[in-house]
Amino acid sequence: MKRMVHLVGFFLVTSVIVVSVWLIPISNYFGNYLLWRVSSNAKAIGGDIENQGAHIRYVAYGLGEPVLLLHGGLSNKLSWFSQIPWLVQSGRRVILIDTRGHGESTSGDSAMSYQLFAQDTLMVLDRLGIQRTDIVGWSDGGIIGLLLALNAPQRVGKLVAISANFHPSGLIQDADNTQRDALMHKIIDWARSWWSGAGENHPALEAEIKALWRTAPQLNHADLKAITAPTLVITGENDIIDLPHSGELAQMLANAKIEIVLGAGHAAPITHARQVNALIASFLDIAN
């Protein structure tokens, strides 16, 4: 029941997002996800691991070669609703994780860091018996993917890094500081609490994650050159990650290319799902 309530709430938040991005027609993808959830016979394995006081929730759908989807900061695993069904239907095993403090995962008793998020992720893969996987990471998830490719290269096949930065300098000041009327501010705060899945804990989570964004990640050119996994860097034309920064990321990685999604911002996997899905499918050699 709790999960269904969360799905309904997530749908409402999605509706808010649709309005906020000029009525881009993404509702079909969410409707397809809901239909897939109730009709699919794909094998599902869910559970949690415990690490440094946190319970990290995960779920894996389907069989076949694994692909790990890592969501962005202040989001949760349901944000991949435009990608989950077709990836499972293509014959891939799709692994989803709620980053600590997000969704159904608890925060634990350690300070948030990308290194800790990566450690959590490896523990989930160990629990599932997955030695090597392709990774699609969005924003913070892309950063986690880069760290895994750097520090545990034997665990990473191909990497898709969507709207990811390798240093805080790559993050453009967003619109959080623009003035809004009180009602709009409350609506947006409510929507964000649903989007992160943190509910009443969202303000504390938001403060900690935004503090992290100001100081991390701290990857340098030598780190990037040491990452040998084939990598696709995807960024939006109007992303909050600076375009030259994304270009630098792709240039410095040992084996990477970049694709710019025209008209997209930081939420391209949702707002421009068709284009992003096609890029993922082509890079991972998946029929879409």
Short mmCIF file of C-alpha atoms in Angstrom, two decimals:
data_model
loop_
_atom_site.label_atom_id
_atom_site.label_comp_id
_atom_site.label_asym_id
_atom_site.label_seq_id
_atom_site.Cartn_x
_atom_site.Cartn_y
_atom_site.Cartn_z
CA MET A 1 0.00 0.00 0.00
CA LYS A 2 2.81 2.39 0.94
CA ARG A 3 4.53 1.71 -2.37
CA MET A 4 1.32 2.36 -4.33
CA VAL A 5 0.83 5.66 -2.47
CA HIS A 6 4.39 6.57 -3.44
CA LEU A 7 3.65 5.72 -7.08
CA VAL A 8 0.56 7.96 -7.03
CA GLY A 9 2.58 10.74 -5.44
CA PHE A 10 5.32 10.23 -8.00
CA PHE A 11 2.74 10.57 -10.77
CA LEU A 12 1.57 13.87 -9.28
CA VAL A 13 5.13 15.12 -9.12
CA THR A 14 5.66 14.03 -12.70
CA SER A 15 2.62 16.09 -13.66
CA VAL A 16 4.21 19.13 -11.98
CA ILE A 17 7.40 18.49 -13.93
CA VAL A 18 5.44 18.25 -17.18
CA VAL A 19 4.02 21.72 -16.56
CA SER A 20 7.39 23.12 -15.51
CA VAL A 21 9.05 21.98 -18.76
CA TRP A 22 6.36 23.45 -21.03
CA LEU A 23 4.03 20.47 -21.22
CA ILE A 24 6.54 18.09 -22.79
CA PRO A 25 4.57 14.87 -23.41
CA ILE A 26 6.25 12.47 -20.96
CA SER A 27 3.05 11.09 -19.47
CA ASN A 28 3.03 8.25 -22.02
CA TYR A 29 6.30 6.95 -20.63
CA PHE A 30 5.00 6.98 -17.08
CA GLY A 31 1.76 5.33 -18.16
CA ASN A 32 3.78 2.67 -19.96
CA TYR A 33 5.83 2.13 -16.80
CA LEU A 34 2.71 1.66 -14.67
CA LEU A 35 1.25 -0.76 -17.22
CA TRP A 36 4.54 -2.66 -17.29
CA ARG A 37 4.61 -2.87 -13.48
CA VAL A 38 1.19 -4.49 -13.29
CA SER A 39 1.48 -6.73 -16.35
CA SER A 40 5.12 -7.77 -16.57
CA ASN A 41 6.16 -11.26 -15.52
CA ALA A 42 9.81 -10.21 -15.34
CA LYS A 43 11.60 -11.79 -12.41
CA ALA A 44 12.07 -9.24 -9.62
CA ILE A 45 14.50 -9.50 -6.71
CA GLY A 46 14.46 -6.80 -4.05
CA GLY A 47 16.16 -6.28 -0.75
CA ASP A 48 18.58 -4.10 1.12
CA ILE A 49 22.15 -4.10 2.35
CA GLU A 50 23.41 -2.41 5.49
CA ASN A 51 26.47 -0.19 5.42
CA GLN A 52 27.65 2.33 7.99
CA GLY A 53 24.26 2.53 9.65
CA ALA A 54 22.23 2.87 6.44
CA HIS A 55 19.87 0.40 4.81
CA ILE A 56 20.33 0.67 1.04
CA ARG A 57 17.30 -0.50 -0.91
CA TYR A 58 17.64 -2.14 -4.31
CA VAL A 59 15.57 -4.04 -6.83
CA ALA A 60 16.59 -6.04 -9.90
CA TYR A 61 14.24 -6.86 -12.77
CA GLY A 62 14.64 -9.47 -15.47
CA LEU A 63 17.44 -11.75 -16.59
CA GLY A 64 20.39 -11.40 -18.91
CA GLU A 65 23.39 -9.11 -19.00
CA PRO A 66 23.14 -6.57 -16.15
CA VAL A 67 22.76 -2.84 -16.52
CA LEU A 68 22.86 -0.70 -13.38
CA LEU A 69 20.79 2.51 -13.33
CA LEU A 70 22.00 5.12 -10.82
CA HIS A 71 19.69 8.09 -10.23
CA GLY A 72 20.62 11.69 -9.54
CA GLY A 73 20.83 13.59 -6.28
CA LEU A 74 17.52 14.47 -4.61
CA SER A 75 15.76 11.89 -6.77
CA ASN A 76 15.09 8.15 -6.44
CA LYS A 77 15.10 4.96 -8.49
CA LEU A 78 11.62 5.61 -9.92
CA SER A 79 13.07 8.48 -11.94
CA TRP A 80 14.13 5.83 -14.50
CA PHE A 81 10.49 5.11 -15.44
CA SER A 82 11.19 5.99 -19.09
CA GLN A 83 14.04 3.47 -19.31
CA ILE A 84 13.14 0.49 -17.10
CA PRO A 85 10.47 -1.26 -19.23
CA TRP A 86 12.29 -1.27 -22.56
CA LEU A 87 15.60 -2.26 -21.01
CA VAL A 88 14.01 -5.27 -19.29
CA GLN A 89 12.05 -6.16 -22.41
CA SER A 90 15.27 -6.04 -24.44
CA GLY A 91 16.63 -8.91 -22.36
CA ARG A 92 18.77 -7.01 -19.90
CA ARG A 93 18.78 -7.44 -16.12
CA VAL A 94 18.06 -3.98 -14.73
CA ILE A 95 19.37 -3.08 -11.28
CA LEU A 96 18.01 -0.03 -9.46
CA ILE A 97 19.34 1.42 -6.22
CA ASP A 98 18.02 4.18 -3.98
CA THR A 99 21.06 6.22 -2.97
CA ARG A 100 21.37 6.49 0.83
CA GLY A 101 18.89 8.98 2.22
CA HIS A 102 16.83 8.86 -0.98
CA GLY A 103 13.71 6.86 -1.76
CA GLU A 104 13.48 3.79 0.45
CA SER A 105 17.11 3.97 1.63
CA THR A 106 18.01 5.44 5.00
CA SER A 107 20.78 7.98 5.57
CA GLY A 108 22.91 6.12 8.09
CA ASP A 109 25.36 7.70 10.48
CA SER A 110 28.15 8.78 8.12
CA ALA A 111 28.55 12.01 6.17
CA MET A 112 27.36 11.83 2.59
CA SER A 113 30.12 11.37 0.01
CA TYR A 114 30.39 10.01 -3.50
CA GLN A 115 32.95 7.49 -2.28
CA LEU A 116 30.41 6.19 0.24
CA PHE A 117 27.70 6.02 -2.43
CA ALA A 118 30.09 3.99 -4.62
CA GLN A 119 30.84 1.66 -1.71
CA ASP A 120 27.12 1.12 -1.15
CA THR A 121 26.73 0.32 -4.84
CA LEU A 122 29.49 -2.29 -4.84
CA MET A 123 27.90 -3.96 -1.81
CA VAL A 124 24.58 -4.22 -3.66
CA LEU A 125 26.33 -5.77 -6.67
CA ASP A 126 28.07 -8.22 -4.35
CA ARG A 127 24.73 -9.15 -2.76
CA LEU A 128 23.29 -9.84 -6.21
CA GLY A 129 26.35 -11.79 -7.30
CA ILE A 130 27.13 -9.39 -10.13
CA GLN A 131 30.84 -9.17 -10.89
CA ARG A 132 30.64 -6.82 -13.86
CA THR A 133 27.91 -4.55 -15.20
CA ASP A 134 27.20 -1.75 -17.62
CA ILE A 135 26.24 1.44 -15.82
CA VAL A 136 23.91 4.27 -16.78
CA GLY A 137 24.26 7.11 -14.29
CA TRP A 138 22.39 10.40 -14.27
CA SER A 139 23.92 13.45 -12.56
CA ASP A 140 25.14 12.20 -9.15
CA GLY A 141 24.64 8.69 -10.51
CA GLY A 142 27.01 9.51 -13.34
CA ILE A 143 29.59 10.70 -10.81
CA ILE A 144 29.24 7.42 -8.90
CA GLY A 145 29.71 5.59 -12.20
CA LEU A 146 32.93 7.51 -12.89
CA LEU A 147 34.27 6.65 -9.43
CA LEU A 148 33.44 2.97 -9.91
CA ALA A 149 35.15 2.97 -13.31
CA LEU A 150 38.21 4.58 -11.71
CA ASN A 151 38.48 2.59 -8.49
CA ALA A 152 36.86 -0.73 -9.43
CA PRO A 153 37.44 -0.99 -13.21
CA GLN A 154 36.99 -4.75 -13.19
CA ARG A 155 33.36 -4.24 -12.14
CA VAL A 156 32.41 -1.86 -14.97
CA GLY A 157 31.64 -2.76 -18.58
CA LYS A 158 30.40 0.29 -20.47
CA LEU A 159 29.47 3.57 -18.78
CA VAL A 160 26.85 6.13 -19.79
CA ALA A 161 27.32 9.35 -17.82
CA ILE A 162 24.34 11.68 -18.22
CA SER A 163 24.66 15.29 -17.01
CA ALA A 164 27.59 14.41 -14.76
CA ASN A 165 30.38 16.71 -13.62
CA PHE A 166 33.85 15.68 -12.47
CA HIS A 167 34.50 18.83 -10.41
CA PRO A 168 32.22 21.40 -8.67
CA SER A 169 33.41 24.06 -11.12
CA GLY A 170 31.38 22.34 -13.83
CA LEU A 171 28.08 23.06 -12.11
CA ILE A 172 26.31 26.20 -13.32
CA GLN A 173 24.37 28.15 -10.70
CA ASP A 174 20.79 26.88 -10.95
CA ALA A 175 17.54 28.76 -10.46
CA ASP A 176 17.14 27.91 -6.78
CA ASN A 177 17.88 31.47 -5.77
CA THR A 178 15.27 33.08 -7.98
CA GLN A 179 12.37 34.67 -6.15
CA ARG A 180 9.05 32.84 -6.02
CA ASP A 181 5.80 33.62 -4.34
CA ALA A 182 5.05 31.72 -1.13
CA LEU A 183 2.50 29.33 -2.66
CA MET A 184 4.77 28.36 -5.54
CA HIS A 185 7.63 27.84 -3.09
CA LYS A 186 5.48 25.44 -1.04
CA ILE A 187 4.37 23.53 -4.13
CA ILE A 188 7.93 23.14 -5.35
CA ASP A 189 9.15 22.07 -1.91
CA TRP A 190 6.37 19.46 -1.72
CA ALA A 191 7.21 18.20 -5.21
CA ARG A 192 10.88 17.93 -4.36
CA SER A 193 10.17 15.94 -1.21
CA TRP A 194 8.22 13.44 -3.31
CA TRP A 195 10.85 13.41 -6.04
CA SER A 196 13.62 12.53 -3.60
CA GLY A 197 11.38 10.03 -1.80
CA ALA A 198 12.66 11.47 1.50
CA GLY A 199 9.32 12.95 2.58
CA GLU A 200 9.64 14.92 5.79
CA ASN A 201 13.38 14.26 5.82
CA HIS A 202 13.83 16.07 2.52
CA PRO A 203 15.01 19.45 3.93
CA ALA A 204 17.87 17.81 5.83
CA LEU A 205 18.76 15.64 2.83
CA GLU A 206 18.67 18.62 0.49
CA ALA A 207 20.98 20.63 2.75
CA GLU A 208 23.50 17.79 2.94
CA ILE A 209 23.43 16.99 -0.77
CA LYS A 210 23.77 20.63 -1.80
CA ALA A 211 26.73 20.97 0.57
CA LEU A 212 28.26 17.96 -1.18
CA TRP A 213 27.72 19.56 -4.59
CA ARG A 214 29.74 22.61 -3.49
CA THR A 215 32.86 20.56 -2.73
CA ALA A 216 32.70 17.35 -4.74
CA PRO A 217 33.56 15.49 -6.85
CA GLN A 218 37.26 16.26 -7.08
CA LEU A 219 38.44 14.25 -10.06
CA ASN A 220 41.43 15.60 -11.97
CA HIS A 221 42.68 14.98 -15.49
CA ALA A 222 44.95 12.13 -14.36
CA ASP A 223 41.94 10.42 -12.75
CA LEU A 224 39.88 10.78 -15.90
CA LYS A 225 42.67 9.50 -18.15
CA ALA A 226 42.92 6.43 -15.91
CA ILE A 227 39.29 5.51 -16.64
CA THR A 228 39.43 3.07 -19.55
CA ALA A 229 35.81 1.86 -19.68
CA PRO A 230 34.09 2.79 -22.94
CA THR A 231 32.06 5.84 -21.94
CA LEU A 232 29.24 7.84 -23.49
CA VAL A 233 28.88 11.32 -22.06
CA ILE A 234 25.38 12.73 -22.58
CA THR A 235 24.53 16.31 -21.73
CA GLY A 236 21.63 18.64 -22.39
CA GLU A 237 22.04 21.70 -24.55
CA ASN A 238 20.69 23.78 -21.64
CA ASP A 239 22.09 21.63 -18.85
CA ILE A 240 23.18 22.98 -15.48
CA ILE A 241 26.46 21.22 -16.20
CA ASP A 242 28.58 23.61 -18.25
CA LEU A 243 28.90 22.38 -21.86
CA PRO A 244 32.67 23.02 -22.03
CA HIS A 245 33.01 21.03 -18.79
CA SER A 246 31.16 18.09 -20.33
CA GLY A 247 33.36 18.35 -23.41
CA GLU A 248 36.43 18.34 -21.21
CA LEU A 249 35.15 15.24 -19.42
CA ALA A 250 34.73 13.37 -22.71
CA GLN A 251 38.08 14.58 -24.00
CA MET A 252 40.04 13.57 -20.89
CA LEU A 253 38.51 10.10 -20.52
CA ALA A 254 40.60 7.42 -22.20
CA ASN A 255 37.79 6.02 -24.36
CA ALA A 256 34.79 8.34 -24.56
CA LYS A 257 32.52 10.27 -26.86
CA ILE A 258 29.94 12.97 -26.18
CA GLU A 259 26.37 13.50 -27.36
CA ILE A 260 24.49 16.76 -26.79
CA VAL A 261 20.70 16.49 -26.60
CA LEU A 262 19.31 19.60 -28.25
CA GLY A 263 16.72 21.51 -26.24
CA ALA A 264 17.28 19.41 -23.12
CA GLY A 265 18.25 20.58 -19.66
CA HIS A 266 19.35 18.51 -16.69
CA ALA A 267 16.35 16.15 -16.85
CA ALA A 268 16.93 14.73 -20.34
CA PRO A 269 16.15 11.08 -19.38
CA ILE A 270 12.61 12.26 -18.65
CA THR A 271 12.00 15.28 -20.87
CA HIS A 272 13.85 13.89 -23.89
CA ALA A 273 13.49 10.19 -23.18
CA ARG A 274 13.17 9.15 -26.82
CA GLN A 275 16.51 10.69 -27.75
CA VAL A 276 18.28 9.52 -24.60
CA ASN A 277 16.92 5.98 -24.93
CA ALA A 278 18.13 5.80 -28.52
CA LEU A 279 21.62 6.92 -27.47
CA ILE A 280 21.74 4.37 -24.64
CA ALA A 281 20.48 1.58 -26.86
CA SER A 282 23.01 2.30 -29.60
CA PHE A 283 25.95 2.56 -27.19
CA LEU A 284 25.05 -0.61 -25.28
CA ASP A 285 24.18 -2.49 -28.49
CA ILE A 286 20.55 -2.96 -27.46
CA ALA A 287 17.60 -3.13 -29.86
CA ASN A 288 15.14 -0.38 -28.80
#
